[in-house]
Every structure is written in C-alpha cells, then in structure tokens.
PDB file of C-alpha atoms in Angstrom:
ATOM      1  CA  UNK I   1     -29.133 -10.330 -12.998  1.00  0.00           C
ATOM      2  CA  UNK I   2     -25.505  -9.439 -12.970  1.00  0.00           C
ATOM      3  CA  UNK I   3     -22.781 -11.072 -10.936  1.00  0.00           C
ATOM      4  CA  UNK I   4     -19.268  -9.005 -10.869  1.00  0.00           C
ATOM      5  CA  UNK I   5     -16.176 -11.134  -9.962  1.00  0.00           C
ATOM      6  CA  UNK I   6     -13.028  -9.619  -8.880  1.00  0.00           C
ATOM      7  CA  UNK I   7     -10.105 -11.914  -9.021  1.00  0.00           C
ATOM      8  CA  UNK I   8      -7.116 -11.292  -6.892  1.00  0.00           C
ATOM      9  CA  UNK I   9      -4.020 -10.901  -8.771  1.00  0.00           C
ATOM     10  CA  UNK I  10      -2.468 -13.947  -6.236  1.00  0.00           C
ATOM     11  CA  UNK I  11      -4.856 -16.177  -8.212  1.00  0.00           C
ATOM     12  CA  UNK I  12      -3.699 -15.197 -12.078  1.00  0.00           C
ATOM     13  CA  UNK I  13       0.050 -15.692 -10.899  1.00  0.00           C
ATOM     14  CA  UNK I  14       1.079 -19.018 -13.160  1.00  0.00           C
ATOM     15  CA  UNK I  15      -0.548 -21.285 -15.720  1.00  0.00           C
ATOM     16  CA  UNK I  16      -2.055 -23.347 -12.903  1.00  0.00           C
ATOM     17  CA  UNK I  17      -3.728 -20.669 -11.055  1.00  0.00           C
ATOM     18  CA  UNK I  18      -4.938 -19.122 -14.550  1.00  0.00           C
ATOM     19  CA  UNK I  19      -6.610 -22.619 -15.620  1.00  0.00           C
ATOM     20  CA  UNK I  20      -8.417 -22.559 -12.468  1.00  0.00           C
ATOM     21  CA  UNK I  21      -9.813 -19.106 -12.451  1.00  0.00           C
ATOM     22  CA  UNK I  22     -11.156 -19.855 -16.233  1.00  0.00           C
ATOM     23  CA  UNK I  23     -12.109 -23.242 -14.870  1.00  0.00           C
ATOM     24  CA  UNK I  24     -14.404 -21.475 -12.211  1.00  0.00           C
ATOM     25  CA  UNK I  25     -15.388 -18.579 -14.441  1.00  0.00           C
ATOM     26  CA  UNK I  26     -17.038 -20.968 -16.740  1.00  0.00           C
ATOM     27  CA  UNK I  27     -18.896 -22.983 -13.881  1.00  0.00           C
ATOM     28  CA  UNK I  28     -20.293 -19.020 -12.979  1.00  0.00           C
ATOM     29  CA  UNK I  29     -20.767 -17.763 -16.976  1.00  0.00           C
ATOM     30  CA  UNK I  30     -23.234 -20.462 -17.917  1.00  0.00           C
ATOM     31  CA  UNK I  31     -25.780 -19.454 -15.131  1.00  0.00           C
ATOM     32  CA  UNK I  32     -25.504 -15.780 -14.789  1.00  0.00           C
ATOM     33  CA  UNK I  33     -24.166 -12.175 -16.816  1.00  0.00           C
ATOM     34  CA  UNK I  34     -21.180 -11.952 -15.605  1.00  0.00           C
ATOM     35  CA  UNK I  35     -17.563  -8.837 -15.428  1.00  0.00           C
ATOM     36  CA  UNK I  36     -14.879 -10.248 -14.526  1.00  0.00           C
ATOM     37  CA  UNK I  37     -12.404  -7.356 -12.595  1.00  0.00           C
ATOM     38  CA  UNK I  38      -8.748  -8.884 -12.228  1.00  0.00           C
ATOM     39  CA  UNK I  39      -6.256  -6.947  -9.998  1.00  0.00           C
ATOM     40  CA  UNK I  40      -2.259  -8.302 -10.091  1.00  0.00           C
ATOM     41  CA  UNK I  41      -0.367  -7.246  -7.329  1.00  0.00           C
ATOM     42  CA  UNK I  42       2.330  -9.079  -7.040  1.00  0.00           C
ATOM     43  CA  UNK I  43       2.941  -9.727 -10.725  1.00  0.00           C
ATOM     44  CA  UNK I  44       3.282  -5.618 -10.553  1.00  0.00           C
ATOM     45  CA  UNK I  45       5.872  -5.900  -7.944  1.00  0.00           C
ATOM     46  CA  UNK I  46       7.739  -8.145  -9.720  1.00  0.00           C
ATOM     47  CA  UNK I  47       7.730  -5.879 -12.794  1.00  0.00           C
ATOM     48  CA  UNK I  48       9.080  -3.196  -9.819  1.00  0.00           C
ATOM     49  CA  UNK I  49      11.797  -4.933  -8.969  1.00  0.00           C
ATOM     50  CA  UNK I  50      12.763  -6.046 -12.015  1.00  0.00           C
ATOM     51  CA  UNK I  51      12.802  -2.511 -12.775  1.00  0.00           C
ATOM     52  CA  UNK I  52      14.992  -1.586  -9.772  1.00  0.00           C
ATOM     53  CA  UNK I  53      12.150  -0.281  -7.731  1.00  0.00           C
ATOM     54  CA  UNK I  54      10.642  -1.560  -4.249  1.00  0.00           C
ATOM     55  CA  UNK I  55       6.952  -1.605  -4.277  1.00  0.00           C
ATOM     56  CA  UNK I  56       5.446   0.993  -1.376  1.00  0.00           C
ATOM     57  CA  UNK I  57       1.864   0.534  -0.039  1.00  0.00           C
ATOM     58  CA  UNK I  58      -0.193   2.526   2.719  1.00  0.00           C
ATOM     59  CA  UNK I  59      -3.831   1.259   3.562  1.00  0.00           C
ATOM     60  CA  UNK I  60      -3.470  -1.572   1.114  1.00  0.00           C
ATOM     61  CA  UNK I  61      -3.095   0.995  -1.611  1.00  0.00           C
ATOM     62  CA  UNK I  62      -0.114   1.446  -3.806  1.00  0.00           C
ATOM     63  CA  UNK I  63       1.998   4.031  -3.906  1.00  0.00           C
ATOM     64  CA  UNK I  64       1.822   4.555  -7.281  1.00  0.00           C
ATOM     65  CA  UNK I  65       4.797   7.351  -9.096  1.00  0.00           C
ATOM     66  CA  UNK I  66       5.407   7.269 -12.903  1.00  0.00           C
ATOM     67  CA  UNK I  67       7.554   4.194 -13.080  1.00  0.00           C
ATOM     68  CA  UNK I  68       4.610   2.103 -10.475  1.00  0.00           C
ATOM     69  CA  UNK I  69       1.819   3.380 -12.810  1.00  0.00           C
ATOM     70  CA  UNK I  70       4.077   2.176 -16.360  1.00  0.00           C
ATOM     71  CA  UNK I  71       4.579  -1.434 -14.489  1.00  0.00           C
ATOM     72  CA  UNK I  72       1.088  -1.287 -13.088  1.00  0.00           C
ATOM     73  CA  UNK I  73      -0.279  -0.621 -17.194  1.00  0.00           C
ATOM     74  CA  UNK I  74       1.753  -3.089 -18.227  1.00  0.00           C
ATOM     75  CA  UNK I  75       1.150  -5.617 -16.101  1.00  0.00           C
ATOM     76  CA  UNK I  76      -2.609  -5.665 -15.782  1.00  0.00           C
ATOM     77  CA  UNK I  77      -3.410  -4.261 -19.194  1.00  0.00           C
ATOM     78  CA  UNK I  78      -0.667  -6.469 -20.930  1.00  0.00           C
ATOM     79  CA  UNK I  79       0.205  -9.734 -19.642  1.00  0.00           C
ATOM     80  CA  UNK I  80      -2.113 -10.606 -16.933  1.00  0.00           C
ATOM     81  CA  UNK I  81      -5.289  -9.835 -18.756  1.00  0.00           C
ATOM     82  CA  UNK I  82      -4.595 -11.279 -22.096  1.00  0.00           C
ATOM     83  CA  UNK I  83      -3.381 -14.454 -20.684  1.00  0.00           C
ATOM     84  CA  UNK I  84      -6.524 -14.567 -18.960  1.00  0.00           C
ATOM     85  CA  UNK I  85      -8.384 -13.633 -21.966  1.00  0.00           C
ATOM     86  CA  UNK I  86      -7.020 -16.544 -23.812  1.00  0.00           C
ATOM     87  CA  UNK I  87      -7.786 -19.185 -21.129  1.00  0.00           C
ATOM     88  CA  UNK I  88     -11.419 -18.202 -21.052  1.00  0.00           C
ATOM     89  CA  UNK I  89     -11.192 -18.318 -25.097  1.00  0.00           C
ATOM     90  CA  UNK I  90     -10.046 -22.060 -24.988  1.00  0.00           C
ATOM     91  CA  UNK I  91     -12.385 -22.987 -22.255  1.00  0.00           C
ATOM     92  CA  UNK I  92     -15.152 -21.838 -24.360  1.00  0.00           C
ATOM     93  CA  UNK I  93     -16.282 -18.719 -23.147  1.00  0.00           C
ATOM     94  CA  UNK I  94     -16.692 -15.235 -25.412  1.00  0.00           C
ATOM     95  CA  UNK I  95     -14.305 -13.233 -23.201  1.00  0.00           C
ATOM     96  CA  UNK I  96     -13.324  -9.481 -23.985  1.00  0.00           C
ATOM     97  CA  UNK I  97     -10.372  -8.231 -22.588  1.00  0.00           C
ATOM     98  CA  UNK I  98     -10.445  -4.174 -21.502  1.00  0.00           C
ATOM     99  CA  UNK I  99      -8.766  -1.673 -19.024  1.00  0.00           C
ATOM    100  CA  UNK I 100     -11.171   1.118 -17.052  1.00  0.00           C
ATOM    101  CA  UNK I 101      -9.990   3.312 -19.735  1.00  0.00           C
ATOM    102  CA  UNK I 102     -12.636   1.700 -22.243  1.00  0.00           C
ATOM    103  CA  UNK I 103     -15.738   3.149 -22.416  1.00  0.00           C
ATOM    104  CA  UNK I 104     -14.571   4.577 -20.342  1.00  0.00           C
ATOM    105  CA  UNK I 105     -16.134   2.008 -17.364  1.00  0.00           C
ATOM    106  CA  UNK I 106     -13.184   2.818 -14.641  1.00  0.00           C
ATOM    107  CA  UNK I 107     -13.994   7.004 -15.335  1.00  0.00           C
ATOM    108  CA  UNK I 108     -11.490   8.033 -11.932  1.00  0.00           C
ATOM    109  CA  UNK I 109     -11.107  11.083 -10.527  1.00  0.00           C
ATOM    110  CA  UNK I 110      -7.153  11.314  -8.447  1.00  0.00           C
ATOM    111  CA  UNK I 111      -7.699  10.126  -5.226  1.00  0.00           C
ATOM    112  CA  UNK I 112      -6.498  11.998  -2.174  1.00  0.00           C
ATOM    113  CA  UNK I 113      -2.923  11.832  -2.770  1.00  0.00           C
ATOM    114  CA  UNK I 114      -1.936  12.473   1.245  1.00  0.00           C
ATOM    115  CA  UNK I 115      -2.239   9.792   4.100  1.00  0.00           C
ATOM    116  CA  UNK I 116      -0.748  10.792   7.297  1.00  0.00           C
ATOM    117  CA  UNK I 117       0.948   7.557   8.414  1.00  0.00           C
ATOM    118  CA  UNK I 118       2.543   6.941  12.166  1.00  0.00           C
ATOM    119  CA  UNK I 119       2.601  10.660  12.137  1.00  0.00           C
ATOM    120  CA  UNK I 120       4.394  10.774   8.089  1.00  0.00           C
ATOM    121  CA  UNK I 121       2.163  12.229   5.575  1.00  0.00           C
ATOM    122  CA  UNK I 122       2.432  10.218   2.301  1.00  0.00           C
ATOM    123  CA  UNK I 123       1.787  10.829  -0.901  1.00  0.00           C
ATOM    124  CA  UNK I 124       0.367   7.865  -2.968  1.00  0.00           C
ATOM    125  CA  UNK I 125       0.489   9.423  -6.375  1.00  0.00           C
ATOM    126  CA  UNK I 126      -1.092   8.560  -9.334  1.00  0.00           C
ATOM    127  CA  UNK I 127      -4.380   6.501  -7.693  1.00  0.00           C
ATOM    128  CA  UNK I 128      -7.490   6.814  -8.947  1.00  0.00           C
ATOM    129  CA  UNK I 129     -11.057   6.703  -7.579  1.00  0.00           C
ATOM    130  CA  UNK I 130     -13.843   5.577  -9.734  1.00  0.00           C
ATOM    131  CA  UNK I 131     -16.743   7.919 -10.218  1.00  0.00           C
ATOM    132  CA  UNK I 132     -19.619   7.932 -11.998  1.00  0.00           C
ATOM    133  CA  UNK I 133     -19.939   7.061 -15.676  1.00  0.00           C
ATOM    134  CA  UNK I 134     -21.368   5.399 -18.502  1.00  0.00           C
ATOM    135  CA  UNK I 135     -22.099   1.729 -18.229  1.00  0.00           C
ATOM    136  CA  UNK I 136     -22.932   1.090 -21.993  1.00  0.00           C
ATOM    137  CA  UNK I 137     -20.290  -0.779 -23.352  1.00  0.00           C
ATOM    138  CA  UNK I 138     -20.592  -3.235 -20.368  1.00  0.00           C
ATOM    139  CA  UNK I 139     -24.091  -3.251 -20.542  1.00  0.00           C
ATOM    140  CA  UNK I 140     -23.744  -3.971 -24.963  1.00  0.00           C
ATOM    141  CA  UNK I 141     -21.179  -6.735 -24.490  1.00  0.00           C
ATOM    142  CA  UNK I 142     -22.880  -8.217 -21.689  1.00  0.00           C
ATOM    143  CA  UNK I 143     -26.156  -8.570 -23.672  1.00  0.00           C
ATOM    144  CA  UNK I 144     -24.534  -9.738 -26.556  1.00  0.00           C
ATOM    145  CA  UNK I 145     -23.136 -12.900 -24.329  1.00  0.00           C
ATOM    146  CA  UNK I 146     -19.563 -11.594 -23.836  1.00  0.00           C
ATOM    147  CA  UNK I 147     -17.599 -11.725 -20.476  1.00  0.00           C
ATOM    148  CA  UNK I 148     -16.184  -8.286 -20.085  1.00  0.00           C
ATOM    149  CA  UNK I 149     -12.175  -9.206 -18.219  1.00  0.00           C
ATOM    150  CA  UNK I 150     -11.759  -5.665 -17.195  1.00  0.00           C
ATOM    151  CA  UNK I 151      -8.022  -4.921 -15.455  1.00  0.00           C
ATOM    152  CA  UNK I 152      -8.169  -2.382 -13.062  1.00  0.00           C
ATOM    153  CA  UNK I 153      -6.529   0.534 -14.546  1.00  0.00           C
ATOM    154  CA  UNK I 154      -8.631   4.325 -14.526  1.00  0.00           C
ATOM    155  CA  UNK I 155      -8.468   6.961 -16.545  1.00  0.00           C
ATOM    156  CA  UNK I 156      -9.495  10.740 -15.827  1.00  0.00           C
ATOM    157  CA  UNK I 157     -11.502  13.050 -18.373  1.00  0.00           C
ATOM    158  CA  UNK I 158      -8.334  14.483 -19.506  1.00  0.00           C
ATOM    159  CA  UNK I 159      -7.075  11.022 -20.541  1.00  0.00           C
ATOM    160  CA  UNK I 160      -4.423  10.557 -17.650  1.00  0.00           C
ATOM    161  CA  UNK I 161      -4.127   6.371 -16.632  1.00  0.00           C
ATOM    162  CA  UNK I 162      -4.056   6.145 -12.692  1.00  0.00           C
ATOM    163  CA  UNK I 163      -3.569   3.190 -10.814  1.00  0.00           C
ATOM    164  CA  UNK I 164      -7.251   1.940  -9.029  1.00  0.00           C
ATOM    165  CA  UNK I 165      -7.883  -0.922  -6.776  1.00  0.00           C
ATOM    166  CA  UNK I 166      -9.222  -3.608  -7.809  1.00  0.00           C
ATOM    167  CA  UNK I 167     -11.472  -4.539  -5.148  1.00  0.00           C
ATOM    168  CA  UNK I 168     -12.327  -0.657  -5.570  1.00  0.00           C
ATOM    169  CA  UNK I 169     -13.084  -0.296  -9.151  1.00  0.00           C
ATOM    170  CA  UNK I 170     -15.412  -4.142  -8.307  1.00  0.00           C
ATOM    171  CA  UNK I 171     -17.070  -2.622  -5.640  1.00  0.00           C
ATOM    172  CA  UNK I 172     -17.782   0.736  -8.231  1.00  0.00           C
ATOM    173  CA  UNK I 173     -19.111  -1.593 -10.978  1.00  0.00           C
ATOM    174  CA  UNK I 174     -21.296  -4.072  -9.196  1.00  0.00           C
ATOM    175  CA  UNK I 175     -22.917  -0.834  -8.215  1.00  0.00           C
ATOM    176  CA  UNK I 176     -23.359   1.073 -11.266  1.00  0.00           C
ATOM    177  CA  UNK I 177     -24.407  -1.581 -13.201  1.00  0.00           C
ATOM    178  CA  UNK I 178     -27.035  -3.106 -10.682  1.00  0.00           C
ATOM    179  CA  UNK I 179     -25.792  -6.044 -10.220  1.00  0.00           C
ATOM    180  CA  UNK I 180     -27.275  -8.788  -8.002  1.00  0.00           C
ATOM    181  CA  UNK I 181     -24.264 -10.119  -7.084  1.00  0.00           C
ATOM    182  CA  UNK I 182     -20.288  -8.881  -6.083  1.00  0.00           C
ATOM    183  CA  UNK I 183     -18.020 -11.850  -5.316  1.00  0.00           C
ATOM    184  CA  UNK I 184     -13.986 -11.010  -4.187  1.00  0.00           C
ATOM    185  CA  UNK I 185     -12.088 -14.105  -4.421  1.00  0.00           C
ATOM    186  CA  UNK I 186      -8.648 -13.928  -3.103  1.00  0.00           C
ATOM    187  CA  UNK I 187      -6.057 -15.793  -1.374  1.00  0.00           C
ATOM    188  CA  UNK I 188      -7.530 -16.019   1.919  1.00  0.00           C
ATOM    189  CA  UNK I 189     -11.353 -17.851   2.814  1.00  0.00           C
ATOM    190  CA  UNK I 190     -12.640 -14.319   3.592  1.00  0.00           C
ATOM    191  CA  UNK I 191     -11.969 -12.709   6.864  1.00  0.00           C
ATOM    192  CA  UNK I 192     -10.523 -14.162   9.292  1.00  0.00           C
ATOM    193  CA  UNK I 193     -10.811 -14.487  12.986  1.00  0.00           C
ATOM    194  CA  UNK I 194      -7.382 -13.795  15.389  1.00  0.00           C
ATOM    195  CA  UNK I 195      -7.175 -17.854  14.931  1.00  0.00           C
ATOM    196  CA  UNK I 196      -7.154 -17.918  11.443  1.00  0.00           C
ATOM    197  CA  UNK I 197     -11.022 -19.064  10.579  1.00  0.00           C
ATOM    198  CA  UNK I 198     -13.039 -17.841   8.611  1.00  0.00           C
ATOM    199  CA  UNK I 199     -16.072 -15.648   9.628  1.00  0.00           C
ATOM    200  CA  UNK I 200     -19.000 -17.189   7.842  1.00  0.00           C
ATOM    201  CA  UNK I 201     -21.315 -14.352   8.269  1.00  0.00           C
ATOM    202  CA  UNK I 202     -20.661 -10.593   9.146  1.00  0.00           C
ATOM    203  CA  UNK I 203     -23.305  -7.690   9.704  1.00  0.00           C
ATOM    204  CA  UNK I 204     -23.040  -4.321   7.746  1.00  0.00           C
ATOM    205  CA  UNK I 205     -22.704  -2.897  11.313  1.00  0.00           C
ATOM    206  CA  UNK I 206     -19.348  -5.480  12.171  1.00  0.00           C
ATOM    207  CA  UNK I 207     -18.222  -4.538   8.831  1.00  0.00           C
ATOM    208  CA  UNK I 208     -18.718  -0.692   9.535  1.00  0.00           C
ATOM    209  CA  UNK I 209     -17.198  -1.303  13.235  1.00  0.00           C
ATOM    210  CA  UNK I 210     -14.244  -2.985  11.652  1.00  0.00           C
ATOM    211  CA  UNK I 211     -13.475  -0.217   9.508  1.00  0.00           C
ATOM    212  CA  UNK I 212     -13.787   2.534  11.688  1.00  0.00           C
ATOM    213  CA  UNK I 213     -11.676   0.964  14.577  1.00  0.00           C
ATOM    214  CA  UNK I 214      -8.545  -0.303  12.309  1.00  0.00           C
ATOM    215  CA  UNK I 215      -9.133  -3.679  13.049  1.00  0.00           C
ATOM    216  CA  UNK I 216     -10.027  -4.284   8.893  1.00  0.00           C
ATOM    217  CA  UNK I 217      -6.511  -3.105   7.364  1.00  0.00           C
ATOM    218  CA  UNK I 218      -3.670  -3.853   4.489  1.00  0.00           C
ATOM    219  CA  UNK I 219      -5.609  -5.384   1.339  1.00  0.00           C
ATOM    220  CA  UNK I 220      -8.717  -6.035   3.539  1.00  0.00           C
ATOM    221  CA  UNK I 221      -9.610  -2.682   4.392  1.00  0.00           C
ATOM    222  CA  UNK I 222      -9.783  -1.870   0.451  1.00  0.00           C
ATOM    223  CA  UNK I 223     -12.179  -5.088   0.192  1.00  0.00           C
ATOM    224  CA  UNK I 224     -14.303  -4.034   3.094  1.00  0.00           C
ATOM    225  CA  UNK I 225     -14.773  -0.827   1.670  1.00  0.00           C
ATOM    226  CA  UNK I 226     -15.883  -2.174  -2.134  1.00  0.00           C
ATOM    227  CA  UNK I 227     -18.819  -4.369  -0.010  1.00  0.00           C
ATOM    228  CA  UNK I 228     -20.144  -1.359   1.664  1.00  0.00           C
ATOM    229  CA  UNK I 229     -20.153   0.192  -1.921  1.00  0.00           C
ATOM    230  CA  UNK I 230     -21.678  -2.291  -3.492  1.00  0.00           C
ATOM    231  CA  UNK I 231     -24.084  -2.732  -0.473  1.00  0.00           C
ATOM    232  CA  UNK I 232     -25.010   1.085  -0.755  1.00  0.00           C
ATOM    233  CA  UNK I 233     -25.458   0.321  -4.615  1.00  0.00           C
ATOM    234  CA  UNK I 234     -28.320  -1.942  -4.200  1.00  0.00           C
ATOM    235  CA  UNK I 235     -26.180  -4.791  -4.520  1.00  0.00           C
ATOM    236  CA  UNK I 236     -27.684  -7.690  -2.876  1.00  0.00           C
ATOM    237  CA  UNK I 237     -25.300 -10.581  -2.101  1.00  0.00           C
ATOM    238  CA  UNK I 238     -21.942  -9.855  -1.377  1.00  0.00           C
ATOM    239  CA  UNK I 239     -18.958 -12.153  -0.392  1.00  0.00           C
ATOM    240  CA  UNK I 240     -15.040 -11.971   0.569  1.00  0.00           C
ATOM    241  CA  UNK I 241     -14.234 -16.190  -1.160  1.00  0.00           C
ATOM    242  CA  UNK I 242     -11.514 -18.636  -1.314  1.00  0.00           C
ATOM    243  CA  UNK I 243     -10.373 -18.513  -5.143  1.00  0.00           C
ATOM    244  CA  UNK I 244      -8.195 -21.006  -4.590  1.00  0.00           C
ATOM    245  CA  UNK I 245      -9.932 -23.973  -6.184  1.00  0.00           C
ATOM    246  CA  UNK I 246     -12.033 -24.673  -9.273  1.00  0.00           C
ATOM    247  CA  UNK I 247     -15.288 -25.036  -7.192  1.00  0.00           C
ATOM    248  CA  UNK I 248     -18.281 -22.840  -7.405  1.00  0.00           C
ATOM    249  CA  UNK I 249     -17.184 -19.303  -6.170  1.00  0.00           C
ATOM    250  CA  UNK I 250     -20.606 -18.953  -4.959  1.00  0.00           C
ATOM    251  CA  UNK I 251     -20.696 -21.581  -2.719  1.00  0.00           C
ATOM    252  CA  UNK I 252     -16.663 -20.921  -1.811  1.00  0.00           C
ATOM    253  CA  UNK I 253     -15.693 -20.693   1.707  1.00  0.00           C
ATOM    254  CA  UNK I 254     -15.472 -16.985   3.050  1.00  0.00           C
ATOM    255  CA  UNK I 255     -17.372 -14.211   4.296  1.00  0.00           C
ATOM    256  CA  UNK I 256     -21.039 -13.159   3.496  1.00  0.00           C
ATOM    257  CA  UNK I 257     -21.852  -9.505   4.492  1.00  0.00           C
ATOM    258  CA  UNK I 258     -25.129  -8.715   5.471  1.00  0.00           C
ATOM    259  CA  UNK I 259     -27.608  -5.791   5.364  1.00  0.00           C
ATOM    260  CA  UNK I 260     -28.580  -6.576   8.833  1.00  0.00           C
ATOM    261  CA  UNK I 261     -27.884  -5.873  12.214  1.00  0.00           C
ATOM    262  CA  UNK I 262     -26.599  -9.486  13.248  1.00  0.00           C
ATOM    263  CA  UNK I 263     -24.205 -11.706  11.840  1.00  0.00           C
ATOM    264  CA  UNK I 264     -23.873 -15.589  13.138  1.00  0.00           C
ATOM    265  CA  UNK I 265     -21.005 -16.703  12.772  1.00  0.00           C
ATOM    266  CA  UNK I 266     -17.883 -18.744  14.045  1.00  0.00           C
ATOM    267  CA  UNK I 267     -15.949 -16.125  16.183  1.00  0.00           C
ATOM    268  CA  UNK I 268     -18.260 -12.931  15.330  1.00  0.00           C
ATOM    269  CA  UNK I 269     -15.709 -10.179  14.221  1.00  0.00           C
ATOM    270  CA  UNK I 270     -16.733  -6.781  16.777  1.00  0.00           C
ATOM    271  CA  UNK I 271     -13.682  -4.397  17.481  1.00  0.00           C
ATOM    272  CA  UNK I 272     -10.469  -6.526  17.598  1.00  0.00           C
ATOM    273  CA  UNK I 273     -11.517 -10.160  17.169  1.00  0.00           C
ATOM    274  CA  UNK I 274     -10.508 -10.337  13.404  1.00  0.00           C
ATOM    275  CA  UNK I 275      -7.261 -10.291  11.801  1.00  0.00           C
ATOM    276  CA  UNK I 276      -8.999  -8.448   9.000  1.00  0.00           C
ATOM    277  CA  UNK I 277      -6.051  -8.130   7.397  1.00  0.00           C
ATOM    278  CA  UNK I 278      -2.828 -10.303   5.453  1.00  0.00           C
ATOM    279  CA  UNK I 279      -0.079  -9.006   3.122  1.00  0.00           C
ATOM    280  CA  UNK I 280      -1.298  -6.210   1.345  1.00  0.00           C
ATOM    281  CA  UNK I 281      -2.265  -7.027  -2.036  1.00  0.00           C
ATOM    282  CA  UNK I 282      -2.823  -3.433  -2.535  1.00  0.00           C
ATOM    283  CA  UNK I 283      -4.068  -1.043  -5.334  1.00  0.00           C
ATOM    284  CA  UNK I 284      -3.847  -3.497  -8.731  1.00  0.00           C
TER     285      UNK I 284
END
C-alpha cells in the first residue's frame, strides 16, 4: 500500500536539509510505494522579495497575484524540486520530478478567492483547490518503482497554473490514490500544546473541534484540514512529524490523528489547549 509524504518547504531550504530529506526518503522507499509532495514557502518568499514584493498570507494560504504565482512556479517547479530530484538520484532512488500540472494529478478548480478577515474581505487570487482526476500516471510510475517528487503547483482544465497548498494537494492525493498512509513532516513535532509539546495522539473529533473553534490556525489549519481529507479518503494512518532529522518519518515525533472518539495524549488538545498554529508556511 501507498504512503504519500509531504515535505515542508522549511525542510528543502539548503544542502543540509535536502541530504536529510533524501536520507529519510530512502529509509521510507525501500519498504513501501511511495509520492513524495514538497511545498517551499519560504524559498517562495525569498524569490518575493527579491522581486520587490512582500509575501501576504490569510489562513495559512498565500495570497497568490501574477507576480506570487511566477515566483511560486519557479520556485517549486524549478529549483526546489530538481534539487531534490537529484539528491534522491545520488542516494539511489528512481525519483521523477513533476508539478500538479502533469497528468494532470493536481487537476484544481480556483478556490474561493474572498476571506473576510478582522472584518476586511481579501482576495487570495490565483489558489487552487484540487478536485477530482486521473491518478494514472502516479499509479504507472509508481508500479514501475519510481518515486513520483510532485511540487505543489495546480492547473485548471483550461490550462491556467494556480498556486495549491501543499499539505492540500497531500491530503487530495493520499486520498485519490488509496493510500494507506499520509505523513506531513514539517518544522514543528506535530501539534503542539500552549507549552510547546507535542500532542502524541489526537481524535478526529479534537481535530474537528480544533478547526471549527480557531484554535488550529496559520500553516496548521491547512494541515488539519489535508488529515480530515485523507481520513474521509479511506486513508488509514495519518500523522503531523518532525522532519527535522534523518530518522524514520514513521516513527518521528508528532501527532497521530485518529478515527476515534478519544485521543490519549500528553495535554489532550479540546478548544484552546493547543497552539495549533506557528509561522505560516502557507499555500506552497
């Protein structure tokens, strides 16, 4: 069975940090199928700033205008992904590098552009939201032992690139393909109680709870909302993980959600007990 991996864009950010995602990639590739999703926030608002622009997010998703989406394409499709690409290459596994455009496996409707804000209604712009489509070329490359690296850029029917969350366009595949597994390794162990531990174990009901109240926001909302999708997908065993060592991802430190009712856990996250929430690492 399957096991989708979304890797934060905090984790792709310099040599080191590449080396140890490949490192921990090929620990999870020699035991399962595995699609890799890679997001790269901050490398995009580099590119923004670079650019003379100052990166905008609301909910943890980016507000993404002509010159976001060009920086967004070009980061993730360009220089984050290929250098990826290459590091799995030399560590010896059959990567293939792609965007949601190919196949196309990120197929995105425009999201709702408006978000009403402290009273301000936004407009995020050019952000997708994945829909349903044809998993064939993931399901071809997969059974021909590749390791589809897809960067989370969508594409409507007409052809248009929009800008889609990573943890988003995860959530989407783990689903449509029937995977066993989604895994979101980040920056942070998972989510995190108001004193900064980690909540081993949270219900579908906490996570729900979370949600609804506000208490889950910034970059954790969006990953919140990929484990319910994946969860309503079929998708058996999901976790929020630290990414930031070479260990097993699966046995990481972080956040299991559960189908259940009850979670145990260290500081069990109801209403306002978590600080569900860090710098927002937004939409890709």
């Amino acid at each position: 069975m399957t096991t989708v991996l979304k890797l934060g864009g905090e984790l792709l950010e310099d040599a080191a940090g590449v080396a140890t995602a490949a490192a921990a990639i090929v620990r999870l590739s020699v035991r399962t199928p595995l699609v890799v999703v890679h997001g790269g926030g901050r490398a995009i608002d580099a590119e923004l700033r670079a650019r003379g622009e100052e990166p905008r997010f609301v909910d943890g998703l980016r507000v993404t205008d002509g010159p976001a989406l060009e920086a967004a394409v070009s980061v993730l499709a360009g220089r984050t992904n290929t250098t990826l690409v290459a590091a799995l290459g030399a560590a010896g596994v059959r990567a293939v590098g792609l965007t949601g455009a190919d196949g196309p496996v990120g197929l995105s409707s425009q999201a709702d552009s408006f978000r009403t804000v402290s009273g301000e209604t936004v407009d995020l712009g050019l952000v997708g939201e994945p829909c349903a489509t044809d998993m064939t070329l993931l399901r071809d490359l997969l059974g021909l032992g590749y390791v589809p690296v897809v960067a989370s850029i969508g594409v409507t029917r007409r052809g248009e690139l929009l800008n889609v969350n990573a943890d988003t366009l995860a959530g989407h595949l783990a689903a449509a393909l029937g995977a066993a597994e989604l895994l979101i390794a980040g920056g942070t162990p998972g989510v995190l109680t108001a004193d900064e531990q980690p909540i081993a174990q949270l219900s579908r009901d906490d996570m729900d709870a979370m949600i609804a109240a506000g208490t889950a926001h910034s970059g954790m909302l969006a990953k919140l909302a990929a484990c319910r999708v994946a969860l309503d997908g079929g998708v058996t065993h999901v976790s929020i993980v630290s990414g930031r060592d070479a260990s097993d991802y699966a046995e990481a430190a972080g956040t299991r959600i559960l189908e259940g009712l009850l979670a145990t856990s260290p500081g069990h996250a109801q209403g306002g007990s978590s600080t569900a929430g860090r710098r927002p690492e937004g939409t890709a």
